[in-house]
């Protein structure tokens, strides 16, 4: 199962038609017609009693519009202005929502991710699309992948990955397909998917602890979460330290390029952003190799959210392989078991937290990532119950599901990225985890609150204030649109 062969086997996939520098209309790619679910899936009950009504209808139509408008030619941009390329876990959420309205387009969304796969098996967190003219702050020049990596991917990508939600997306999309079509889809996607999981273990858990490490906060999916801000603080370039010490961050604000579509106070702080660019440069210098970055003393963290997603993805990978009649490699199966066993102890230190892979120390901050242990689905029932209780405690949850930091955290900020806001994507993972742990009433409550949040807002924002439900970040955010659709269709 070599990855090079895998990506080339996508010859008829949606991405193969993309030619560099040619706008989609000139390549003859028509944006997918997203058909209403009633037509796409005859007999499917599209909505529940509680979610029927003009508010939900309008929100549904808007969510579909967002997915249409963000189409980049066979894949979906999370946001046409702020995130104008393809992101790994964002596309997985998009596929999960799209399957209800156009299952083939959803399958294409997943397959298109593998075009950016590295020959090593790594799936990068961004797959750049050269045909898209919109400027992006962390562009291919920052990552320098072509020069840094001995066997680079066939297209421009970033050099790090993102939570491994692909197997979940594959299983969900497959489940919405007729049996024969599902088999073909699974067989097509499995080589690349297996190569990715093997890469995660080979590269990011060489000591077979069962828990894989992440090396950049952008891999965690929770970019400015406090544990990561602490982990990278010492990497701040001298100029950044100087302005930070002088309390003069406005100097940096003028230099950043990610604050044109969204107010800077809703994004990561400027000194942290420039520190992340520095970290990216250091990773590039060690050719994105885990052994070398560890030797260079760069941070590596066993991220509890990332590993929770991996536990569930492993389970879904097993299901998909079994459905396709294929056996997973023995070494991978062994590693997957080790992960499941290691993750069962995640509550041993109290609330589930990240671990510094260099020292073994648990990091002090509690963040919403800890609740993703519920999504992993392997906690003993008593522990799952305890964690679910904390989730709905007033320390975390107001009216719309858990804040990304507890309300009493010193860094809490209701409108800034991962420093407080509620994220519908996270709520989707939690609803699913609660359901699978038999906590149906809590799952229902969180799902209803998330639907209400989006309906009331009138737009699918990237994140929302846990205090008043106000929308923040990118306004027409595709993953929010997609999980909203999934929540109203998947009943
Ligand atoms: C950004 O541009 O801030 C992204 O989150 C990086 O993945």
PDB file of C-alpha atoms in Angstrom, residues 132-401:
ATOM      1  CA  UNK A 132      -7.644  30.218  -5.697  1.00  0.00           C
ATOM      2  CA  UNK A 133      -6.438  33.782  -5.834  1.00  0.00           C
ATOM      3  CA  UNK A 134      -7.380  34.831  -2.281  1.00  0.00           C
ATOM      4  CA  UNK A 135      -4.290  35.678  -0.203  1.00  0.00           C
ATOM      5  CA  UNK A 136      -3.668  33.513   2.865  1.00  0.00           C
ATOM      6  CA  UNK A 137      -1.289  34.409   5.671  1.00  0.00           C
ATOM      7  CA  UNK A 138       0.338  30.997   6.238  1.00  0.00           C
ATOM      8  CA  UNK A 139       0.971  30.329   2.560  1.00  0.00           C
ATOM      9  CA  UNK A 140       3.172  27.683   0.865  1.00  0.00           C
ATOM     10  CA  UNK A 141       6.172  29.999   1.213  1.00  0.00           C
ATOM     11  CA  UNK A 142       5.937  29.789   5.009  1.00  0.00           C
ATOM     12  CA  UNK A 143       5.893  25.994   4.955  1.00  0.00           C
ATOM     13  CA  UNK A 144       8.545  25.509   2.240  1.00  0.00           C
ATOM     14  CA  UNK A 145       7.561  21.855   1.960  1.00  0.00           C
ATOM     15  CA  UNK A 146       8.907  21.330  -1.541  1.00  0.00           C
ATOM     16  CA  UNK A 147      12.426  22.279  -0.464  1.00  0.00           C
ATOM     17  CA  UNK A 148      12.347  20.806   3.030  1.00  0.00           C
ATOM     18  CA  UNK A 149      11.033  17.311   2.408  1.00  0.00           C
ATOM     19  CA  UNK A 150      12.894  14.620   0.496  1.00  0.00           C
ATOM     20  CA  UNK A 151       9.723  13.068  -0.946  1.00  0.00           C
ATOM     21  CA  UNK A 152       7.261  15.970  -1.157  1.00  0.00           C
ATOM     22  CA  UNK A 153       3.575  15.572  -2.012  1.00  0.00           C
ATOM     23  CA  UNK A 154       2.376  16.175  -5.569  1.00  0.00           C
ATOM     24  CA  UNK A 155       0.664  19.445  -4.608  1.00  0.00           C
ATOM     25  CA  UNK A 156       1.571  22.304  -2.252  1.00  0.00           C
ATOM     26  CA  UNK A 157       0.620  21.596   1.346  1.00  0.00           C
ATOM     27  CA  UNK A 158       1.384  22.627   4.896  1.00  0.00           C
ATOM     28  CA  UNK A 159       3.861  20.504   6.861  1.00  0.00           C
ATOM     29  CA  UNK A 160       1.704  19.408   9.797  1.00  0.00           C
ATOM     30  CA  UNK A 161      -1.483  17.415  10.217  1.00  0.00           C
ATOM     31  CA  UNK A 162      -4.786  17.959  12.088  1.00  0.00           C
ATOM     32  CA  UNK A 163      -7.084  15.782  14.246  1.00  0.00           C
ATOM     33  CA  UNK A 164      -7.512  12.485  12.353  1.00  0.00           C
ATOM     34  CA  UNK A 165     -11.217  12.641  11.706  1.00  0.00           C
ATOM     35  CA  UNK A 166     -10.991  11.082   8.229  1.00  0.00           C
ATOM     36  CA  UNK A 167     -12.021   7.547   9.184  1.00  0.00           C
ATOM     37  CA  UNK A 168     -15.109   8.993  10.890  1.00  0.00           C
ATOM     38  CA  UNK A 169     -16.000  10.907   7.729  1.00  0.00           C
ATOM     39  CA  UNK A 170     -15.388   7.838   5.548  1.00  0.00           C
ATOM     40  CA  UNK A 171     -17.630   5.666   7.712  1.00  0.00           C
ATOM     41  CA  UNK A 172     -20.397   8.275   7.821  1.00  0.00           C
ATOM     42  CA  UNK A 173     -20.345   8.913   4.093  1.00  0.00           C
ATOM     43  CA  UNK A 174     -20.176   5.176   3.373  1.00  0.00           C
ATOM     44  CA  UNK A 175     -23.166   4.513   5.612  1.00  0.00           C
ATOM     45  CA  UNK A 176     -25.237   6.874   3.452  1.00  0.00           C
ATOM     46  CA  UNK A 177     -24.365   4.968   0.241  1.00  0.00           C
ATOM     47  CA  UNK A 178     -25.967   1.937  -1.387  1.00  0.00           C
ATOM     48  CA  UNK A 179     -23.993  -1.225  -0.520  1.00  0.00           C
ATOM     49  CA  UNK A 180     -22.124  -1.683  -3.816  1.00  0.00           C
ATOM     50  CA  UNK A 181     -21.155   1.929  -4.085  1.00  0.00           C
ATOM     51  CA  UNK A 182     -20.019   1.876  -0.451  1.00  0.00           C
ATOM     52  CA  UNK A 183     -17.739  -1.078  -1.107  1.00  0.00           C
ATOM     53  CA  UNK A 184     -16.105   0.707  -4.043  1.00  0.00           C
ATOM     54  CA  UNK A 185     -15.674   3.889  -2.005  1.00  0.00           C
ATOM     55  CA  UNK A 186     -14.158   2.066   0.953  1.00  0.00           C
ATOM     56  CA  UNK A 187     -11.751   0.139  -1.248  1.00  0.00           C
ATOM     57  CA  UNK A 188     -10.635   3.289  -2.934  1.00  0.00           C
ATOM     58  CA  UNK A 189     -10.024   5.239   0.227  1.00  0.00           C
ATOM     59  CA  UNK A 190      -8.596   2.526   2.471  1.00  0.00           C
ATOM     60  CA  UNK A 191      -4.978   2.387   1.223  1.00  0.00           C
ATOM     61  CA  UNK A 192      -4.440   6.074   1.901  1.00  0.00           C
ATOM     62  CA  UNK A 193      -6.330   5.952   5.184  1.00  0.00           C
ATOM     63  CA  UNK A 194      -4.301   3.012   6.465  1.00  0.00           C
ATOM     64  CA  UNK A 195      -1.086   4.744   5.382  1.00  0.00           C
ATOM     65  CA  UNK A 196      -2.145   7.818   7.388  1.00  0.00           C
ATOM     66  CA  UNK A 197      -2.834   5.875  10.584  1.00  0.00           C
ATOM     67  CA  UNK A 198       0.441   3.992  10.138  1.00  0.00           C
ATOM     68  CA  UNK A 199       2.259   7.292   9.734  1.00  0.00           C
ATOM     69  CA  UNK A 200       0.691   8.654  12.928  1.00  0.00           C
ATOM     70  CA  UNK A 201       2.087   5.731  14.890  1.00  0.00           C
ATOM     71  CA  UNK A 202       5.443   5.391  13.120  1.00  0.00           C
ATOM     72  CA  UNK A 203       6.251   9.079  13.198  1.00  0.00           C
ATOM     73  CA  UNK A 204       4.454  10.407  16.257  1.00  0.00           C
ATOM     74  CA  UNK A 205       4.623   7.540  18.726  1.00  0.00           C
ATOM     75  CA  UNK A 206       7.955   5.857  18.090  1.00  0.00           C
ATOM     76  CA  UNK A 207       8.065   4.618  21.691  1.00  0.00           C
ATOM     77  CA  UNK A 208       4.700   2.824  21.377  1.00  0.00           C
ATOM     78  CA  UNK A 209       3.086   4.587  24.309  1.00  0.00           C
ATOM     79  CA  UNK A 210      -0.244   4.448  22.474  1.00  0.00           C
ATOM     80  CA  UNK A 211      -0.656   8.238  22.565  1.00  0.00           C
ATOM     81  CA  UNK A 212       0.580  10.198  19.558  1.00  0.00           C
ATOM     82  CA  UNK A 213       2.227  13.611  19.825  1.00  0.00           C
ATOM     83  CA  UNK A 214       1.361  16.805  18.052  1.00  0.00           C
ATOM     84  CA  UNK A 215       4.046  19.338  17.249  1.00  0.00           C
ATOM     85  CA  UNK A 216       2.203  22.539  16.369  1.00  0.00           C
ATOM     86  CA  UNK A 217      -0.973  24.029  17.855  1.00  0.00           C
ATOM     87  CA  UNK A 218      -2.490  24.036  14.373  1.00  0.00           C
ATOM     88  CA  UNK A 219      -2.345  20.233  14.570  1.00  0.00           C
ATOM     89  CA  UNK A 220      -4.557  20.272  17.660  1.00  0.00           C
ATOM     90  CA  UNK A 221      -7.290  22.113  15.731  1.00  0.00           C
ATOM     91  CA  UNK A 222      -7.507  24.487  18.736  1.00  0.00           C
ATOM     92  CA  UNK A 223      -4.934  26.969  17.549  1.00  0.00           C
ATOM     93  CA  UNK A 224      -4.568  29.434  20.439  1.00  0.00           C
ATOM     94  CA  UNK A 225      -5.502  27.156  23.313  1.00  0.00           C
ATOM     95  CA  UNK A 226      -3.584  28.202  26.481  1.00  0.00           C
ATOM     96  CA  UNK A 227      -1.534  25.000  26.986  1.00  0.00           C
ATOM     97  CA  UNK A 228      -0.043  25.495  23.555  1.00  0.00           C
ATOM     98  CA  UNK A 229       0.514  29.202  24.066  1.00  0.00           C
ATOM     99  CA  UNK A 230       2.605  28.309  27.122  1.00  0.00           C
ATOM    100  CA  UNK A 231       4.472  25.571  25.263  1.00  0.00           C
ATOM    101  CA  UNK A 232       5.654  27.893  22.492  1.00  0.00           C
ATOM    102  CA  UNK A 233       6.170  31.106  24.511  1.00  0.00           C
ATOM    103  CA  UNK A 234       9.962  30.717  24.688  1.00  0.00           C
ATOM    104  CA  UNK A 235      10.186  30.421  20.910  1.00  0.00           C
ATOM    105  CA  UNK A 236       9.052  34.024  20.423  1.00  0.00           C
ATOM    106  CA  UNK A 237      11.533  35.822  18.146  1.00  0.00           C
ATOM    107  CA  UNK A 238      13.578  38.601  19.797  1.00  0.00           C
ATOM    108  CA  UNK A 239      11.567  41.368  18.110  1.00  0.00           C
ATOM    109  CA  UNK A 240       8.297  39.864  19.319  1.00  0.00           C
ATOM    110  CA  UNK A 241       9.643  39.635  22.868  1.00  0.00           C
ATOM    111  CA  UNK A 242      10.747  43.235  22.734  1.00  0.00           C
ATOM    112  CA  UNK A 243       7.324  44.571  21.729  1.00  0.00           C
ATOM    113  CA  UNK A 244       5.615  42.189  24.127  1.00  0.00           C
ATOM    114  CA  UNK A 245       7.797  43.345  27.018  1.00  0.00           C
ATOM    115  CA  UNK A 246       7.137  46.938  26.026  1.00  0.00           C
ATOM    116  CA  UNK A 247       3.371  46.236  25.955  1.00  0.00           C
ATOM    117  CA  UNK A 248       3.320  47.536  22.405  1.00  0.00           C
ATOM    118  CA  UNK A 249       1.526  44.775  20.532  1.00  0.00           C
ATOM    119  CA  UNK A 250      -0.107  47.278  18.168  1.00  0.00           C
ATOM    120  CA  UNK A 251       3.161  47.305  16.231  1.00  0.00           C
ATOM    121  CA  UNK A 252       2.613  43.640  15.429  1.00  0.00           C
ATOM    122  CA  UNK A 253      -1.074  44.097  14.667  1.00  0.00           C
ATOM    123  CA  UNK A 254      -0.099  46.262  11.731  1.00  0.00           C
ATOM    124  CA  UNK A 255       2.079  43.496  10.316  1.00  0.00           C
ATOM    125  CA  UNK A 256      -0.330  40.569  10.493  1.00  0.00           C
ATOM    126  CA  UNK A 257      -2.246  39.406   7.430  1.00  0.00           C
ATOM    127  CA  UNK A 258      -4.947  37.268   9.027  1.00  0.00           C
ATOM    128  CA  UNK A 259      -7.027  40.113  10.419  1.00  0.00           C
ATOM    129  CA  UNK A 260      -8.538  41.472   7.223  1.00  0.00           C
ATOM    130  CA  UNK A 261     -11.662  39.318   7.207  1.00  0.00           C
ATOM    131  CA  UNK A 262     -12.137  39.036  10.975  1.00  0.00           C
ATOM    132  CA  UNK A 263     -11.350  41.572  13.749  1.00  0.00           C
ATOM    133  CA  UNK A 264      -7.954  40.929  15.344  1.00  0.00           C
ATOM    134  CA  UNK A 265      -9.456  40.678  18.835  1.00  0.00           C
ATOM    135  CA  UNK A 266     -11.344  37.564  17.709  1.00  0.00           C
ATOM    136  CA  UNK A 267      -8.170  35.905  16.425  1.00  0.00           C
ATOM    137  CA  UNK A 268      -5.011  34.681  18.100  1.00  0.00           C
ATOM    138  CA  UNK A 269      -2.981  37.489  19.750  1.00  0.00           C
ATOM    139  CA  UNK A 270      -0.376  39.006  17.423  1.00  0.00           C
ATOM    140  CA  UNK A 271       2.687  38.009  19.491  1.00  0.00           C
ATOM    141  CA  UNK A 272       1.463  34.422  19.541  1.00  0.00           C
ATOM    142  CA  UNK A 273       0.808  34.412  15.818  1.00  0.00           C
ATOM    143  CA  UNK A 274       4.353  35.537  15.056  1.00  0.00           C
ATOM    144  CA  UNK A 275       5.651  32.943  17.498  1.00  0.00           C
ATOM    145  CA  UNK A 276       3.764  30.268  15.562  1.00  0.00           C
ATOM    146  CA  UNK A 277       5.389  31.445  12.342  1.00  0.00           C
ATOM    147  CA  UNK A 278       8.727  31.011  14.132  1.00  0.00           C
ATOM    148  CA  UNK A 279       7.769  27.494  15.225  1.00  0.00           C
ATOM    149  CA  UNK A 280       6.785  26.693  11.642  1.00  0.00           C
ATOM    150  CA  UNK A 281      10.203  27.884  10.446  1.00  0.00           C
ATOM    151  CA  UNK A 282      11.928  25.674  13.024  1.00  0.00           C
ATOM    152  CA  UNK A 283       9.868  22.666  11.927  1.00  0.00           C
ATOM    153  CA  UNK A 284      10.737  23.407   8.323  1.00  0.00           C
ATOM    154  CA  UNK A 285      14.428  23.539   9.271  1.00  0.00           C
ATOM    155  CA  UNK A 286      14.223  20.012  10.704  1.00  0.00           C
ATOM    156  CA  UNK A 287      12.302  18.868   7.622  1.00  0.00           C
ATOM    157  CA  UNK A 288       9.154  18.230   9.697  1.00  0.00           C
ATOM    158  CA  UNK A 289      10.803  15.114  11.163  1.00  0.00           C
ATOM    159  CA  UNK A 290       9.750  14.077  14.628  1.00  0.00           C
ATOM    160  CA  UNK A 291      13.128  12.624  15.611  1.00  0.00           C
ATOM    161  CA  UNK A 292      14.903  15.803  14.569  1.00  0.00           C
ATOM    162  CA  UNK A 293      12.441  18.209  16.134  1.00  0.00           C
ATOM    163  CA  UNK A 294      12.707  16.332  19.406  1.00  0.00           C
ATOM    164  CA  UNK A 295      16.494  16.456  19.234  1.00  0.00           C
ATOM    165  CA  UNK A 296      16.142  20.210  18.648  1.00  0.00           C
ATOM    166  CA  UNK A 297      14.052  20.486  21.836  1.00  0.00           C
ATOM    167  CA  UNK A 298      10.911  21.694  20.046  1.00  0.00           C
ATOM    168  CA  UNK A 299       7.570  21.099  21.789  1.00  0.00           C
ATOM    169  CA  UNK A 300       5.712  17.834  21.397  1.00  0.00           C
ATOM    170  CA  UNK A 301       2.463  17.297  23.233  1.00  0.00           C
ATOM    171  CA  UNK A 302       0.226  14.273  23.672  1.00  0.00           C
ATOM    172  CA  UNK A 303      -2.901  16.243  22.966  1.00  0.00           C
ATOM    173  CA  UNK A 304      -5.938  14.752  24.650  1.00  0.00           C
ATOM    174  CA  UNK A 305      -8.396  15.945  21.981  1.00  0.00           C
ATOM    175  CA  UNK A 306      -6.276  14.698  19.092  1.00  0.00           C
ATOM    176  CA  UNK A 307      -5.851  11.304  20.748  1.00  0.00           C
ATOM    177  CA  UNK A 308      -9.574  11.089  21.518  1.00  0.00           C
ATOM    178  CA  UNK A 309     -10.303  11.597  17.826  1.00  0.00           C
ATOM    179  CA  UNK A 310      -7.697   8.941  17.009  1.00  0.00           C
ATOM    180  CA  UNK A 311      -9.308   6.380  19.325  1.00  0.00           C
ATOM    181  CA  UNK A 312     -12.632   6.825  17.563  1.00  0.00           C
ATOM    182  CA  UNK A 313     -11.008   6.940  14.117  1.00  0.00           C
ATOM    183  CA  UNK A 314      -9.268   3.621  14.805  1.00  0.00           C
ATOM    184  CA  UNK A 315     -12.599   2.056  15.645  1.00  0.00           C
ATOM    185  CA  UNK A 316     -14.172   3.449  12.479  1.00  0.00           C
ATOM    186  CA  UNK A 317     -11.184   2.285  10.432  1.00  0.00           C
ATOM    187  CA  UNK A 318     -11.725  -1.252  11.717  1.00  0.00           C
ATOM    188  CA  UNK A 319     -15.411  -1.080  10.768  1.00  0.00           C
ATOM    189  CA  UNK A 320     -14.686   0.269   7.303  1.00  0.00           C
ATOM    190  CA  UNK A 321     -12.002  -2.363   6.641  1.00  0.00           C
ATOM    191  CA  UNK A 322     -14.298  -5.154   7.837  1.00  0.00           C
ATOM    192  CA  UNK A 323     -17.123  -3.895   5.613  1.00  0.00           C
ATOM    193  CA  UNK A 324     -14.727  -3.835   2.673  1.00  0.00           C
ATOM    194  CA  UNK A 325     -13.521  -7.362   3.461  1.00  0.00           C
ATOM    195  CA  UNK A 326      -9.939  -6.177   3.982  1.00  0.00           C
ATOM    196  CA  UNK A 327      -7.596  -6.968   6.847  1.00  0.00           C
ATOM    197  CA  UNK A 328      -5.683  -4.226   8.560  1.00  0.00           C
ATOM    198  CA  UNK A 329      -1.916  -4.743   9.018  1.00  0.00           C
ATOM    199  CA  UNK A 330      -1.121  -6.599  12.266  1.00  0.00           C
ATOM    200  CA  UNK A 331       1.270  -3.916  13.502  1.00  0.00           C
ATOM    201  CA  UNK A 332      -1.374  -1.249  13.063  1.00  0.00           C
ATOM    202  CA  UNK A 333      -3.965  -3.323  14.901  1.00  0.00           C
ATOM    203  CA  UNK A 334      -1.514  -3.747  17.782  1.00  0.00           C
ATOM    204  CA  UNK A 335      -0.841  -0.011  17.933  1.00  0.00           C
ATOM    205  CA  UNK A 336      -4.564   0.730  17.853  1.00  0.00           C
ATOM    206  CA  UNK A 337      -5.141  -1.557  20.831  1.00  0.00           C
ATOM    207  CA  UNK A 338      -2.347   0.165  22.751  1.00  0.00           C
ATOM    208  CA  UNK A 339      -3.993   3.518  22.108  1.00  0.00           C
ATOM    209  CA  UNK A 340      -7.351   2.322  23.348  1.00  0.00           C
ATOM    210  CA  UNK A 341      -5.809   0.917  26.532  1.00  0.00           C
ATOM    211  CA  UNK A 342      -3.700   4.018  27.149  1.00  0.00           C
ATOM    212  CA  UNK A 343      -6.659   6.317  26.586  1.00  0.00           C
ATOM    213  CA  UNK A 344      -8.776   4.470  29.153  1.00  0.00           C
ATOM    214  CA  UNK A 345      -6.467   5.959  31.810  1.00  0.00           C
ATOM    215  CA  UNK A 346      -6.965   9.498  30.600  1.00  0.00           C
ATOM    216  CA  UNK A 347      -8.962  10.435  33.698  1.00  0.00           C
ATOM    217  CA  UNK A 348      -6.335   9.082  36.073  1.00  0.00           C
ATOM    218  CA  UNK A 349      -4.984  12.594  36.662  1.00  0.00           C
ATOM    219  CA  UNK A 350      -8.456  14.134  37.185  1.00  0.00           C
ATOM    220  CA  UNK A 351      -9.872  16.167  34.301  1.00  0.00           C
ATOM    221  CA  UNK A 352      -8.404  14.880  30.967  1.00  0.00           C
ATOM    222  CA  UNK A 353      -5.481  17.096  30.030  1.00  0.00           C
ATOM    223  CA  UNK A 354      -2.600  17.249  27.579  1.00  0.00           C
ATOM    224  CA  UNK A 355       0.745  15.713  28.434  1.00  0.00           C
ATOM    225  CA  UNK A 356       4.154  17.129  27.612  1.00  0.00           C
ATOM    226  CA  UNK A 357       5.747  14.271  25.648  1.00  0.00           C
ATOM    227  CA  UNK A 358       9.227  15.499  26.581  1.00  0.00           C
ATOM    228  CA  UNK A 359       8.735  15.312  30.348  1.00  0.00           C
ATOM    229  CA  UNK A 360       5.620  13.173  30.820  1.00  0.00           C
ATOM    230  CA  UNK A 361       4.144  16.052  32.863  1.00  0.00           C
ATOM    231  CA  UNK A 362       0.400  16.726  32.608  1.00  0.00           C
ATOM    232  CA  UNK A 363      -0.187  20.321  31.537  1.00  0.00           C
ATOM    233  CA  UNK A 364      -2.208  22.300  34.079  1.00  0.00           C
ATOM    234  CA  UNK A 365      -4.862  23.947  31.873  1.00  0.00           C
ATOM    235  CA  UNK A 366      -8.305  22.460  31.547  1.00  0.00           C
ATOM    236  CA  UNK A 367      -9.726  23.052  28.077  1.00  0.00           C
ATOM    237  CA  UNK A 368     -12.707  21.766  26.132  1.00  0.00           C
ATOM    238  CA  UNK A 369     -10.347  19.229  24.519  1.00  0.00           C
ATOM    239  CA  UNK A 370     -10.667  17.204  27.729  1.00  0.00           C
ATOM    240  CA  UNK A 371     -14.348  16.574  27.078  1.00  0.00           C
ATOM    241  CA  UNK A 372     -13.499  14.948  23.767  1.00  0.00           C
ATOM    242  CA  UNK A 373     -12.631  11.922  25.912  1.00  0.00           C
ATOM    243  CA  UNK A 374     -16.393  11.322  25.707  1.00  0.00           C
ATOM    244  CA  UNK A 375     -16.137  11.184  21.917  1.00  0.00           C
ATOM    245  CA  UNK A 376     -13.336   8.589  22.111  1.00  0.00           C
ATOM    246  CA  UNK A 377     -15.998   6.224  23.446  1.00  0.00           C
ATOM    247  CA  UNK A 378     -13.809   3.969  25.597  1.00  0.00           C
ATOM    248  CA  UNK A 379     -14.220   5.427  29.080  1.00  0.00           C
ATOM    249  CA  UNK A 380     -15.738   3.160  31.732  1.00  0.00           C
ATOM    250  CA  UNK A 381     -19.425   4.211  32.194  1.00  0.00           C
ATOM    251  CA  UNK A 382     -18.889   5.668  35.649  1.00  0.00           C
ATOM    252  CA  UNK A 383     -16.072   7.927  34.370  1.00  0.00           C
ATOM    253  CA  UNK A 384     -18.075   8.938  31.302  1.00  0.00           C
ATOM    254  CA  UNK A 385     -20.933   9.886  33.622  1.00  0.00           C
ATOM    255  CA  UNK A 386     -18.652  11.998  35.782  1.00  0.00           C
ATOM    256  CA  UNK A 387     -17.210  13.810  32.781  1.00  0.00           C
ATOM    257  CA  UNK A 388     -20.663  14.403  31.282  1.00  0.00           C
ATOM    258  CA  UNK A 389     -21.709  15.900  34.624  1.00  0.00           C
ATOM    259  CA  UNK A 390     -18.787  18.342  34.469  1.00  0.00           C
ATOM    260  CA  UNK A 391     -19.620  19.225  30.872  1.00  0.00           C
ATOM    261  CA  UNK A 392     -23.009  20.611  31.853  1.00  0.00           C
ATOM    262  CA  UNK A 393     -21.730  22.265  35.006  1.00  0.00           C
ATOM    263  CA  UNK A 394     -22.148  26.070  35.092  1.00  0.00           C
ATOM    264  CA  UNK A 395     -18.355  26.370  35.160  1.00  0.00           C
ATOM    265  CA  UNK A 396     -18.327  25.244  31.508  1.00  0.00           C
ATOM    266  CA  UNK A 397     -21.769  25.471  29.994  1.00  0.00           C
ATOM    267  CA  UNK A 398     -24.114  28.406  29.721  1.00  0.00           C
ATOM    268  CA  UNK A 399     -26.902  28.062  27.244  1.00  0.00           C
ATOM    269  CA  UNK A 400     -25.118  26.722  24.160  1.00  0.00           C
ATOM    270  CA  UNK A 401     -22.807  23.919  25.141  1.00  0.00           C
TER     271      UNK A 401
END
